[in-house]
Short mmCIF file of C-alpha atoms and ligand atoms in Angstrom, two decimals:
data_model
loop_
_atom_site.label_atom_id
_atom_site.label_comp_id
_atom_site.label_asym_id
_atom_site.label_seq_id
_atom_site.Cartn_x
_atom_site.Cartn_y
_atom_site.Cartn_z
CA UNK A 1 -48.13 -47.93 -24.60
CA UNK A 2 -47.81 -49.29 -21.36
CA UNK A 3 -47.09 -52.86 -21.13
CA UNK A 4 -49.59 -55.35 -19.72
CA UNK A 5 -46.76 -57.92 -18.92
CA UNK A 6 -46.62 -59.69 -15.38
CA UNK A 7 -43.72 -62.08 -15.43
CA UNK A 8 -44.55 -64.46 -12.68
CA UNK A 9 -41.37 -66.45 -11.34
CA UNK A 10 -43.05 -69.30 -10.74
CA UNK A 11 -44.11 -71.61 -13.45
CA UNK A 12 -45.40 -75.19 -13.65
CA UNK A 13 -46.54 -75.09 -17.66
CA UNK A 14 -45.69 -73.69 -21.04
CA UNK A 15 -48.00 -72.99 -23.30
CA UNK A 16 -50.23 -75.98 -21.46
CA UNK A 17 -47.56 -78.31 -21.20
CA UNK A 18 -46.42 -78.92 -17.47
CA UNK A 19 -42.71 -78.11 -17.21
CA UNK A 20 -41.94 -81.52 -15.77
CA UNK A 21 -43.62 -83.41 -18.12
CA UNK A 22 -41.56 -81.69 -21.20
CA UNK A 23 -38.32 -82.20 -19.14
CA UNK A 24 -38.75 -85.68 -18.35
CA UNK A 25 -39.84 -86.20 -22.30
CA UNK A 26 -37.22 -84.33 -24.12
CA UNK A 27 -34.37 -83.89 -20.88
CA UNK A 28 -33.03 -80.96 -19.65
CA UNK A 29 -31.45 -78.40 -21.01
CA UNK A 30 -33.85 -78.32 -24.00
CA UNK A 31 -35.15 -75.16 -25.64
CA UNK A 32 -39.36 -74.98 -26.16
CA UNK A 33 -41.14 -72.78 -28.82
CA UNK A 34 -44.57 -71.80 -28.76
CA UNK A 35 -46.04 -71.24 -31.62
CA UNK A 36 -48.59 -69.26 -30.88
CA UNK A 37 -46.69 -66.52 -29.82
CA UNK A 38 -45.09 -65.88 -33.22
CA UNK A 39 -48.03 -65.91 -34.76
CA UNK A 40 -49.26 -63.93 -32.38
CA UNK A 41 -46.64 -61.13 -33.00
CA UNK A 42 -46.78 -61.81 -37.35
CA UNK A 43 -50.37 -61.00 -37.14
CA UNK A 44 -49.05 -57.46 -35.13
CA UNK A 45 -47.21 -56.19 -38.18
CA UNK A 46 -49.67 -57.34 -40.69
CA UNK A 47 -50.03 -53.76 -41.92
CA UNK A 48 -47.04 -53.97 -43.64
CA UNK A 49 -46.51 -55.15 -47.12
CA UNK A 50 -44.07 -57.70 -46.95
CA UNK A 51 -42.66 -59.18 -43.67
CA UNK A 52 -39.05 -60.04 -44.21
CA UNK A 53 -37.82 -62.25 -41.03
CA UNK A 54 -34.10 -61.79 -40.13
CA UNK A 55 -33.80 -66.05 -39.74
CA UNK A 56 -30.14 -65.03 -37.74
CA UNK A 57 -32.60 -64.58 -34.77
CA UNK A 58 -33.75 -68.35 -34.29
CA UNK A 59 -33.12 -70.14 -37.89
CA UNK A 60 -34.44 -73.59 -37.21
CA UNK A 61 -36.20 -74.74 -40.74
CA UNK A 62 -39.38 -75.90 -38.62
CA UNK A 63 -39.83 -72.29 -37.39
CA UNK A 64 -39.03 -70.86 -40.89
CA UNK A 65 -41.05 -73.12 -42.32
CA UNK A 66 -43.93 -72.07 -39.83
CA UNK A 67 -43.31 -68.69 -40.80
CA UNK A 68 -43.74 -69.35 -44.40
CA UNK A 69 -46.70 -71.18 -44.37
CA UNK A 70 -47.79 -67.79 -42.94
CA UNK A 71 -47.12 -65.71 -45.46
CA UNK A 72 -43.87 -64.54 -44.13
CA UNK A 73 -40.44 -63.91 -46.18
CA UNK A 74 -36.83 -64.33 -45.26
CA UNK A 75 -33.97 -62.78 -45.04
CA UNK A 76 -30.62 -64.70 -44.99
CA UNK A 77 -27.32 -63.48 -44.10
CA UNK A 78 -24.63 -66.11 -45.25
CA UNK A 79 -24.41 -69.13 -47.29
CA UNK A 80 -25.90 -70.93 -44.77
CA UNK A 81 -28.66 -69.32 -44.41
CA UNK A 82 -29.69 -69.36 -47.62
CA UNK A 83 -29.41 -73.26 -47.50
CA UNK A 84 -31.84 -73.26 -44.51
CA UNK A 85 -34.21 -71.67 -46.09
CA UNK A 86 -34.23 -73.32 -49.47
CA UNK A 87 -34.68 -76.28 -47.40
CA UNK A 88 -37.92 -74.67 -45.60
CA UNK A 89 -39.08 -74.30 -48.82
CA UNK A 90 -38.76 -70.59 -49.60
CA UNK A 91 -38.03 -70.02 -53.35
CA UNK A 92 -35.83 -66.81 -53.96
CA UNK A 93 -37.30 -65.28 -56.84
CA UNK A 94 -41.26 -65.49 -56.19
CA UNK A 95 -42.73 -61.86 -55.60
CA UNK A 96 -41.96 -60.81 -53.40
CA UNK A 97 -38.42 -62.76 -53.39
CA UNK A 98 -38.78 -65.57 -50.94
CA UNK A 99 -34.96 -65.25 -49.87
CA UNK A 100 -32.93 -61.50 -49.83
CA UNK A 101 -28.98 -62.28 -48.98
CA UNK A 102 -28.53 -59.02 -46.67
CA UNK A 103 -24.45 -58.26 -45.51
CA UNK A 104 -21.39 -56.57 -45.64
CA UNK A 105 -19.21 -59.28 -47.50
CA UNK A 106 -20.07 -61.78 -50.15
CA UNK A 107 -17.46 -64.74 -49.20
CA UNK A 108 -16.91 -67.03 -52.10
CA UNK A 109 -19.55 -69.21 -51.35
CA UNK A 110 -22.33 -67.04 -50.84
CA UNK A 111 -21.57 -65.31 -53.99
CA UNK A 112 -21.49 -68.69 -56.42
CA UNK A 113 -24.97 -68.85 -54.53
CA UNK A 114 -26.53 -65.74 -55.12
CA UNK A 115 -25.79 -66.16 -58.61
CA UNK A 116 -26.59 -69.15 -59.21
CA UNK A 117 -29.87 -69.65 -57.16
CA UNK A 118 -30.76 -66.03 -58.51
CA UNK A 119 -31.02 -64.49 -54.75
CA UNK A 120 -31.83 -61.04 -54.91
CA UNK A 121 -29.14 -59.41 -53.24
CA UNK A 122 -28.95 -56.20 -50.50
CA UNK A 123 -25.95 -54.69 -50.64
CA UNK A 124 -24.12 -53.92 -47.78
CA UNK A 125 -20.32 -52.24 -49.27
CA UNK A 126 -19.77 -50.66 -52.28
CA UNK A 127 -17.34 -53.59 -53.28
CA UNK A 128 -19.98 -56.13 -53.37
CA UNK A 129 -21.76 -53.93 -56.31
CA UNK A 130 -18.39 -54.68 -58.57
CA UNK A 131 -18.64 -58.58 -57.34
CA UNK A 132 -22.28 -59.16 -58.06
CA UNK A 133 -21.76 -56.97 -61.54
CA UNK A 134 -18.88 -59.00 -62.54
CA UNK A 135 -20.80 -62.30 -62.26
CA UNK A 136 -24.72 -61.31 -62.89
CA UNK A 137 -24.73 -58.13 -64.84
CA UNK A 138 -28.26 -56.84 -65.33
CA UNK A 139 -29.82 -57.65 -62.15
CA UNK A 140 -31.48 -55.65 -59.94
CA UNK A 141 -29.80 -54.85 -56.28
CA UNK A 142 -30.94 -52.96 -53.32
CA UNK A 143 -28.78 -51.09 -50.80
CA UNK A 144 -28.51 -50.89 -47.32
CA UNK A 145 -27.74 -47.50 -45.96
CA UNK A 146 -25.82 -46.58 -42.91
CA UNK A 147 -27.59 -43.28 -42.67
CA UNK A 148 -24.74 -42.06 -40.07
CA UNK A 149 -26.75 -42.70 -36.59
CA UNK A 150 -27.81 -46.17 -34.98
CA UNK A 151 -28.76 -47.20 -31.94
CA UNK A 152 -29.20 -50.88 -30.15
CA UNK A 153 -30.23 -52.66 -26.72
CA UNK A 154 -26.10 -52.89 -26.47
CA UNK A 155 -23.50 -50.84 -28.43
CA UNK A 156 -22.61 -54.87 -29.25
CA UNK A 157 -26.16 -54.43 -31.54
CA UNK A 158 -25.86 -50.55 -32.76
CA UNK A 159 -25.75 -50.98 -36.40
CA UNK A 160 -25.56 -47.36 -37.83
CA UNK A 161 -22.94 -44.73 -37.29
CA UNK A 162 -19.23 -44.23 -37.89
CA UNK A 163 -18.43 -46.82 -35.49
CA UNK A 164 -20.53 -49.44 -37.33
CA UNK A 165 -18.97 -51.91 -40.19
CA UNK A 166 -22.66 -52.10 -41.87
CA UNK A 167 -24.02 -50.76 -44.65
CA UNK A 168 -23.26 -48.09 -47.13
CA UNK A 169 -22.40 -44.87 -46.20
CA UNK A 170 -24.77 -42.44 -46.70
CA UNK A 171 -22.43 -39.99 -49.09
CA UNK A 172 -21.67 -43.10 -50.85
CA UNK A 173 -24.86 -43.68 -52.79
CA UNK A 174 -23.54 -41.60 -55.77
CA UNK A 175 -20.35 -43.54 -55.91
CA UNK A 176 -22.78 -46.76 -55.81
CA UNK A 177 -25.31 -45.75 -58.60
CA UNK A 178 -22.24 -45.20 -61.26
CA UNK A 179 -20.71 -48.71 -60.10
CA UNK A 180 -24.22 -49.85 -60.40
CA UNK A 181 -24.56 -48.04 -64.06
CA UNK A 182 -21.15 -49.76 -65.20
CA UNK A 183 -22.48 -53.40 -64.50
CA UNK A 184 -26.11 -52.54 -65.77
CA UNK A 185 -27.28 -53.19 -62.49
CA UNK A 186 -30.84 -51.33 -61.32
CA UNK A 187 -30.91 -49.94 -57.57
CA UNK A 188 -34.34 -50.98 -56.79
CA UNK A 189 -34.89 -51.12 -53.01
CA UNK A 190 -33.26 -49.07 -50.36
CA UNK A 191 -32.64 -50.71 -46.76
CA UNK A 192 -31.97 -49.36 -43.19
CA UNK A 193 -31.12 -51.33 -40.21
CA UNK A 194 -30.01 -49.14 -37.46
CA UNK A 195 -29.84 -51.55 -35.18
CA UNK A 196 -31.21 -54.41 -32.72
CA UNK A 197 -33.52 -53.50 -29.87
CA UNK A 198 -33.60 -49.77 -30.30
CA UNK A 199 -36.27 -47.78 -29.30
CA UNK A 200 -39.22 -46.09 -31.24
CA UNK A 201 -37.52 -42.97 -31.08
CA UNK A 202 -34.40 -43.54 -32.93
CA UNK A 203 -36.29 -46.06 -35.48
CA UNK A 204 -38.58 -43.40 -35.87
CA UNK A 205 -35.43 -41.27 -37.17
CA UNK A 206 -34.68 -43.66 -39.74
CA UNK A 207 -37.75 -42.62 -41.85
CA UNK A 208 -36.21 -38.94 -42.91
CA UNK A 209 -32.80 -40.76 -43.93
CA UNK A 210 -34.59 -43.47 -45.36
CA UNK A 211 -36.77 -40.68 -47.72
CA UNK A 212 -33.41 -38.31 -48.55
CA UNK A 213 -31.88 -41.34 -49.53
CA UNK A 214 -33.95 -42.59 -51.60
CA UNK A 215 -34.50 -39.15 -53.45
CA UNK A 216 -30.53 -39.59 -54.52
CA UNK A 217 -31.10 -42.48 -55.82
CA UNK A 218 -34.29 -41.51 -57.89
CA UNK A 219 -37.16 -43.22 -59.55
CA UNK A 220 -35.88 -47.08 -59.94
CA UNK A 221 -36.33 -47.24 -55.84
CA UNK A 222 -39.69 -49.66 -56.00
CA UNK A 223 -39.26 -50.98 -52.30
CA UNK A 224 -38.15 -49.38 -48.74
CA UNK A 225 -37.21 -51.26 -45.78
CA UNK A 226 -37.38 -50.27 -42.72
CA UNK A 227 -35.12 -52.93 -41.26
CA UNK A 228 -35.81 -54.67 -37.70
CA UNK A 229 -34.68 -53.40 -34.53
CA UNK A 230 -37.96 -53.26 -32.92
CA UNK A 231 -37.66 -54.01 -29.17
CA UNK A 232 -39.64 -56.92 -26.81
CA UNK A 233 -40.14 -56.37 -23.46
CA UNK A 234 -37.80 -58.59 -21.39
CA UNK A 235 -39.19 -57.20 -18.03
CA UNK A 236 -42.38 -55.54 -16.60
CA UNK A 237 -41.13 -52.07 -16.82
CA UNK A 238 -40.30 -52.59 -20.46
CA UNK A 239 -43.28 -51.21 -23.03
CA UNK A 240 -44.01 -52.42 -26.31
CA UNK A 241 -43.66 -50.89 -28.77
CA UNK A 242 -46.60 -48.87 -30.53
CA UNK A 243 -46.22 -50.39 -33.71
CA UNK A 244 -49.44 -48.31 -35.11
CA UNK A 245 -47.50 -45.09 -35.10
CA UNK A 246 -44.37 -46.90 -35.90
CA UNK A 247 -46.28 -47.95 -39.07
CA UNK A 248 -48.05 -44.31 -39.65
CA UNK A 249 -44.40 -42.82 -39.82
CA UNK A 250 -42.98 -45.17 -42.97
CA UNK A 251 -47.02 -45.24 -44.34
CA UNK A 252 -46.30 -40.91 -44.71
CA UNK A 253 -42.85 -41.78 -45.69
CA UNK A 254 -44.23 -44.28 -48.18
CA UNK A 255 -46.80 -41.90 -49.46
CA UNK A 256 -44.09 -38.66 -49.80
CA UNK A 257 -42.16 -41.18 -52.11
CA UNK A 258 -45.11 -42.27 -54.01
CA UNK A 259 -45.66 -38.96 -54.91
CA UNK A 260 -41.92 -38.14 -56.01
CA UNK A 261 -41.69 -40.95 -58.39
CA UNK A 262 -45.20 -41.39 -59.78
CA UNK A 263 -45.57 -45.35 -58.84
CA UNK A 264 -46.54 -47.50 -55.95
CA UNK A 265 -43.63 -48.33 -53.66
CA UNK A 266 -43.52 -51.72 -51.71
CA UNK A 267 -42.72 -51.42 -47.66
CA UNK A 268 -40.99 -54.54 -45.71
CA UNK A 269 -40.44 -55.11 -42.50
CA UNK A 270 -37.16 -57.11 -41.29
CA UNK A 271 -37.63 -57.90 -37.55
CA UNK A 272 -35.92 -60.80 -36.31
CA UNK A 273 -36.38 -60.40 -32.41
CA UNK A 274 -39.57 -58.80 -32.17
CA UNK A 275 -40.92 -62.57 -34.33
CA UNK A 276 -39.86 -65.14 -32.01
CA UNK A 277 -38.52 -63.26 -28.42
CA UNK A 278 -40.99 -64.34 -26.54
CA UNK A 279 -41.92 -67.84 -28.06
CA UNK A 280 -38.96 -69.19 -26.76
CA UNK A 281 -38.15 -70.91 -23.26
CA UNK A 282 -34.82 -72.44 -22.41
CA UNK A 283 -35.84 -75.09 -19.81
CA UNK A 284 -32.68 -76.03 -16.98
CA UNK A 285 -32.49 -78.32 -14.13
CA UNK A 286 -31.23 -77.00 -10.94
CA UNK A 287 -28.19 -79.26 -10.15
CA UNK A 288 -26.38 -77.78 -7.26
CA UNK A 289 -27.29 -74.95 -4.74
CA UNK A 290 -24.37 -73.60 -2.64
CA UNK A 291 -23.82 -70.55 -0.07
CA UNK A 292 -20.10 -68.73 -1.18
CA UNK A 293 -20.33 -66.20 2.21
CA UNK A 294 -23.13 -63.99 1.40
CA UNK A 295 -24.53 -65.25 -1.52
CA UNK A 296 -27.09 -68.29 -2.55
CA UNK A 297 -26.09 -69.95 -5.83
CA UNK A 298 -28.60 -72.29 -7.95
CA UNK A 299 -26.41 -73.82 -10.22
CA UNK A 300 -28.25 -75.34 -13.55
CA UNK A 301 -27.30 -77.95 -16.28
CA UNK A 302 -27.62 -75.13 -18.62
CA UNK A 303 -24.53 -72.48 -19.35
CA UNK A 304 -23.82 -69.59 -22.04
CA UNK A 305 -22.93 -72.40 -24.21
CA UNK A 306 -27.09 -72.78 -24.35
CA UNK A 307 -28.05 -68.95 -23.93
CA UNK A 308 -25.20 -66.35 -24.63
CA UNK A 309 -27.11 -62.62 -24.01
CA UNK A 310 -26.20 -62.61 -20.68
CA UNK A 311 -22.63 -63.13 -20.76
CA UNK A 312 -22.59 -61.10 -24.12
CA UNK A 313 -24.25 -58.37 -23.26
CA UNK A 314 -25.19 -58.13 -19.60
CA UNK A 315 -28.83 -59.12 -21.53
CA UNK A 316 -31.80 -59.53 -18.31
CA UNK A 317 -34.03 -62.65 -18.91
CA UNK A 318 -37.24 -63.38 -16.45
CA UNK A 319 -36.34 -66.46 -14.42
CA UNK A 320 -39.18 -68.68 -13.75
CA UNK A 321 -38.61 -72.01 -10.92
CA UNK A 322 -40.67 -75.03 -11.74
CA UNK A 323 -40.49 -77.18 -8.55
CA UNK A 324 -40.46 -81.07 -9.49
CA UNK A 325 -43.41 -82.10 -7.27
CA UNK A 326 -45.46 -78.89 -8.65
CA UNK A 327 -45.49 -77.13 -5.13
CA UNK A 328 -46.25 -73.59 -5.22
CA UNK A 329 -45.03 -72.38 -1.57
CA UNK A 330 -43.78 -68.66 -1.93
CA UNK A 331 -40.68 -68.55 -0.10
CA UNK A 332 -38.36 -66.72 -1.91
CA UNK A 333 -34.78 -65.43 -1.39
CA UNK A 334 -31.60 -63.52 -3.65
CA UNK A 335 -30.09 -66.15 -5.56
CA UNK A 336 -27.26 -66.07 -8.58
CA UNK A 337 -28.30 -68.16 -11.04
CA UNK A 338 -25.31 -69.82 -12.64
CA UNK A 339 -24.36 -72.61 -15.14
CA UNK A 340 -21.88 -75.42 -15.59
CA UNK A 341 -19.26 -74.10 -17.72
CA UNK A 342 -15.32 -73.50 -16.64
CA UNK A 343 -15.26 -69.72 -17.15
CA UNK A 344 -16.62 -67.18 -14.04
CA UNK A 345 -18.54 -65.70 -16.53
CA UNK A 346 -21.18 -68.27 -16.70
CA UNK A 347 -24.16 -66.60 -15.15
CA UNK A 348 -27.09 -65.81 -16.36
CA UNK A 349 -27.96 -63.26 -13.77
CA UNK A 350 -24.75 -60.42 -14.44
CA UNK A 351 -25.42 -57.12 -15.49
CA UNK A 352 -23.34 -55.45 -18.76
CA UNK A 353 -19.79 -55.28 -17.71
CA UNK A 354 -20.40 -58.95 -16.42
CA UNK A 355 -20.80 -57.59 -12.44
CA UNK A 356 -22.89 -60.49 -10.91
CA UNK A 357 -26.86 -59.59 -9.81
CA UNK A 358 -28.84 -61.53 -7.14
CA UNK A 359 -32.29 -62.10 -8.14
CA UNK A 360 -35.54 -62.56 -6.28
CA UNK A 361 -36.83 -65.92 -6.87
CA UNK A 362 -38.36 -68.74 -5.04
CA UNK A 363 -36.79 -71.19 -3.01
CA UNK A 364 -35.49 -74.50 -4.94
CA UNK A 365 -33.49 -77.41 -4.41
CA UNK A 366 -31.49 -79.76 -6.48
CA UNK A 367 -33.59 -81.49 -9.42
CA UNK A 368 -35.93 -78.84 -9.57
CA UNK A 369 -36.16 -76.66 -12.58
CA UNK A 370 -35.41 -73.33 -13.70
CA UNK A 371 -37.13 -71.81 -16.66
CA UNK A 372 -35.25 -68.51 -18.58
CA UNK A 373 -37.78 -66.53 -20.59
CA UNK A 374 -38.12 -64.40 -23.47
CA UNK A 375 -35.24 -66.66 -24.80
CA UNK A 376 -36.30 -66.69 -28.59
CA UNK A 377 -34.13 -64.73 -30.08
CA UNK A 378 -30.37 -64.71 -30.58
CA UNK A 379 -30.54 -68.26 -27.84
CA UNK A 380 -30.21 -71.02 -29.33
CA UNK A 381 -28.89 -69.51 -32.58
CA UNK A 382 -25.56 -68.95 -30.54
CA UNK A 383 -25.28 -71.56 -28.79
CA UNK A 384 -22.07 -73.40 -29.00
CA UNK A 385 -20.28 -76.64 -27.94
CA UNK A 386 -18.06 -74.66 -25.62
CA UNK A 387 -16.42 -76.94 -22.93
CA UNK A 388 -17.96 -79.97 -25.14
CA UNK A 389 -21.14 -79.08 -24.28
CA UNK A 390 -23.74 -81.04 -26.55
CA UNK A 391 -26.06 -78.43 -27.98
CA UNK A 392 -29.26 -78.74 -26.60
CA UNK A 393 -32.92 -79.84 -28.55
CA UNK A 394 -35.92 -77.91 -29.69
CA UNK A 395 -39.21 -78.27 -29.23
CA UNK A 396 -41.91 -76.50 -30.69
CA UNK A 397 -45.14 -75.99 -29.25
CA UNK A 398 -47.79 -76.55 -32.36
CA UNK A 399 -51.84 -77.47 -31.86
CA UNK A 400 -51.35 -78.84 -28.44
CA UNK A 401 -48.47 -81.28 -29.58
CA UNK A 402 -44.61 -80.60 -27.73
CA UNK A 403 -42.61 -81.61 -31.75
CA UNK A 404 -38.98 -82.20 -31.38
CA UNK A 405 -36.89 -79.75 -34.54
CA UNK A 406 -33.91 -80.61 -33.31
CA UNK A 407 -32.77 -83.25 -31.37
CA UNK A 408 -29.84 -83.25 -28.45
CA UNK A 409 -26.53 -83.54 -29.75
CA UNK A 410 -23.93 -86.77 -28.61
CA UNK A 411 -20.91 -87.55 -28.41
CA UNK A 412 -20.93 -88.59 -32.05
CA UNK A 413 -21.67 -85.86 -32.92
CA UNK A 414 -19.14 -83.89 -31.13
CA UNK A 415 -16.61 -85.52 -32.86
CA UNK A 416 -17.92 -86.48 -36.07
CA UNK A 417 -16.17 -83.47 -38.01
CA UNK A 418 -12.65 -84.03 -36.05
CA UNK A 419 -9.50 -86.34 -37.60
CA UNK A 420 -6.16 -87.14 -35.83
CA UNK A 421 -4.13 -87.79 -38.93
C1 PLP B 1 -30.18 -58.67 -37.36
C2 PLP B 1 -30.83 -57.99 -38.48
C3 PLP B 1 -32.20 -57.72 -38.44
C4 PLP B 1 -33.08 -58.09 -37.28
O1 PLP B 1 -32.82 -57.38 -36.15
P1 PLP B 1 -33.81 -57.51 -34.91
O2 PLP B 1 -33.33 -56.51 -33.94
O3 PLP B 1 -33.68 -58.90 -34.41
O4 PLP B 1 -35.18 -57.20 -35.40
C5 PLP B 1 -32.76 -57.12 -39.53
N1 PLP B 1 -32.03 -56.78 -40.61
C6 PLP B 1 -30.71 -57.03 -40.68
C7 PLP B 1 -29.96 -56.65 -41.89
C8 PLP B 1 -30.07 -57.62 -39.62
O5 PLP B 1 -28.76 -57.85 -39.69
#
């Protein structure tokens, strides 16, 4: 599929809102959701049984609750997230389960949690089979599977393989069924998350793993996940993916399964990225230009302390210039876009290995704005108070009203959690 995507680089709305007028209402930086877009891309994957959104991706409890008003289930990854999305009103043990706790590690907390909110639990070490028996014998437990390969956008988001801490092993699952057996606990799903913005290709090889695994395991397995992973396209050049014969594959993987066991088996869906990528816009203001020799630098009141892909993993967003009085002249020119933090690695325009790229963009001045796109997922859920940075709002975009979900931090705060004893 080839994708119909023109990112333009200049912008003066989002999602009908004119960029100035959402700056001068909610300040800059500030992140802005629209909300049509995820429920543009939740209504994509509707042939799929269960939806299970990975809330690590963007986890604020307006969105989630969005999403579950829409029929959509979560998956939470720590103590935390559980809390966030008991509080967006998701109740763990509805069918399917409203909340799955998916890792690697129980920590203490998360543990007293998952038993005592009776979270179903997706096991991501053999240890955590002993830890969950110990306290909750009886239950039912899936398990994720490293089926030996991954793939990812970055090796920073390859999940499967040797090299990867997730997941169980997949020579393992014998050892797990007789821990399982000694706790009276029932394998009854079976997970696989090779990694995060793959491509159809490898995804497509998780459906043979996903089939000889579940054979080991036999005739409890009631539910298959196919795990997220599925890519967005953060350029023009990028596809989408074809999510009908993405679907086809698990539906005949579904079906061969069916017919092993004799029952109906349930198939979820865990994207994270693919949800809420492209809702999100992280809105800047253009506070400095400068010439260093060569190069043209707009410097912004946003840094990685707002949006971290770049710096992380040489990640590319579209960059968008709104200009303050709404001008559209053309002129454009190589520019480094940059942000306001003490480290050389603040810029949003580097490729992986952090080497610094110019970009194309139009000509802009100081106090004019600077939009970076596809910024939905893994943006403001890492953003951090590095340098004392306040963390910046949210907006969300919702029938034609700009909502504030979270406002801007202050200096309060900053410092509310800090003593000097
Ligand atoms: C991060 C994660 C996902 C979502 O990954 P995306 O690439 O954002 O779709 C799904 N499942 C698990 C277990 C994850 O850790």
């Amino acid at each position: 599929m080839i994708s119909s995507l023109t990112f333009e680089t200049l912008r003066n709305e989002i999602a009908g809102f004119a960029v100035a007028d959402l700056a001068q209402q909610f300040g800059t930086p500030c992140y802005v959701y629209d909300l049509e877009s995820i429920e543009r891309r939740i209504a994509d994957l509707a042939a799929f049984d269960v939806i299970r959104y990975a809330q690590k991706a963007l986890s604020n409890i307006a969105i989630l609750d969005r999403m579950r008003r829409r029929g959509v289930v979560v998956d939470a990854v720590s103590a935390g997230e559980i809390h966030r999305a008991l509080k967006a009103g998701f109740v763990p043990n509805s069918q399917p389960a409203g909340i799955v706790y998916t890792a690697d590690v129980f920590d203490r907390e998360s543990l007293d949690l998952v038993v005592e909110r009776n979270i179903p639990v997706n096991v991501g070490s053999p240890d955590m089979i002993d830890q969950l028996g110990e306290r909750a014998p009886g239950r039912n437990i899936a398990l994720r599977i490293n089926p030996g390969f991954g793939h990812g956008h970055s090796q920073k988001t390859n999940t499967g393989g040797p090299q990867s801490k997730h997941g169980i092993w997949h020579t393992s699952i014998d050892d797990c069924l007789v821990r399982a057996d000694r706790h009276g606990l029932t394998v009854t799903g079976m997970h696989m998350h090779i990694g995060s913005g793959t491509d159809i290709e490898h995804l497509s090889q998780v459906c043979g793993a996903m089939e000889a695994a579940c054979q080991v395991v036999g005739r409890t397995v009631k539910t298959i996940s196919a795990g997220g992973g599925l890519p967005v396209p953060y350029s023009a050049e990028q596809p989408y993916v074809d999510l009908e014969q993405y679907f086809n594959l698990w539906q005949a993987t579904r079906h061969r399964l069916q017919d092993a066991f004799g029952h109906s088996i349930e198939l979820e869906i865990e994207p994270g990225r693919y949800l809420v990528a492209e809702s999100g816009y992280l809105l800047a203001e253009i506070r400095a230009v400068k010439q260093m020799g060569e190069n043209t630098f707009y410097l912004l009141d946003a840094g990685f302390n707002d949006l971290a892909r770049p710096i992380l993993y040489g990640a590319y967003h579209p960059i968008a210039i709104a200009r303050r009085d709404g001008s559209g002249g053309r002129v454009e020119q190589d520019v480094i876009v940059g942000g306001p933090l003490c480290e050389s690695g603040d810029i949003f325009t580097q490729e992986e290995g952090g080497f610094v790229a110019r970009r194309r963009l139009p000509a802009a001045g100081v106090g004019d704005f600077l939009i970076l796109e596809v910024a939905g997922a893994y943006a403001y859920a890492m953003a951090s108070n590095y340098n004392s940075k306040y963390r910046c709002p949210e907006v969300l975009i919702e029938n034609g009203e700009a909502k504030l979900i979270r406002r801007r931090e202050t200096a309060e705060d900053l410092l509310r959690l800090e003593l000097n004893p």
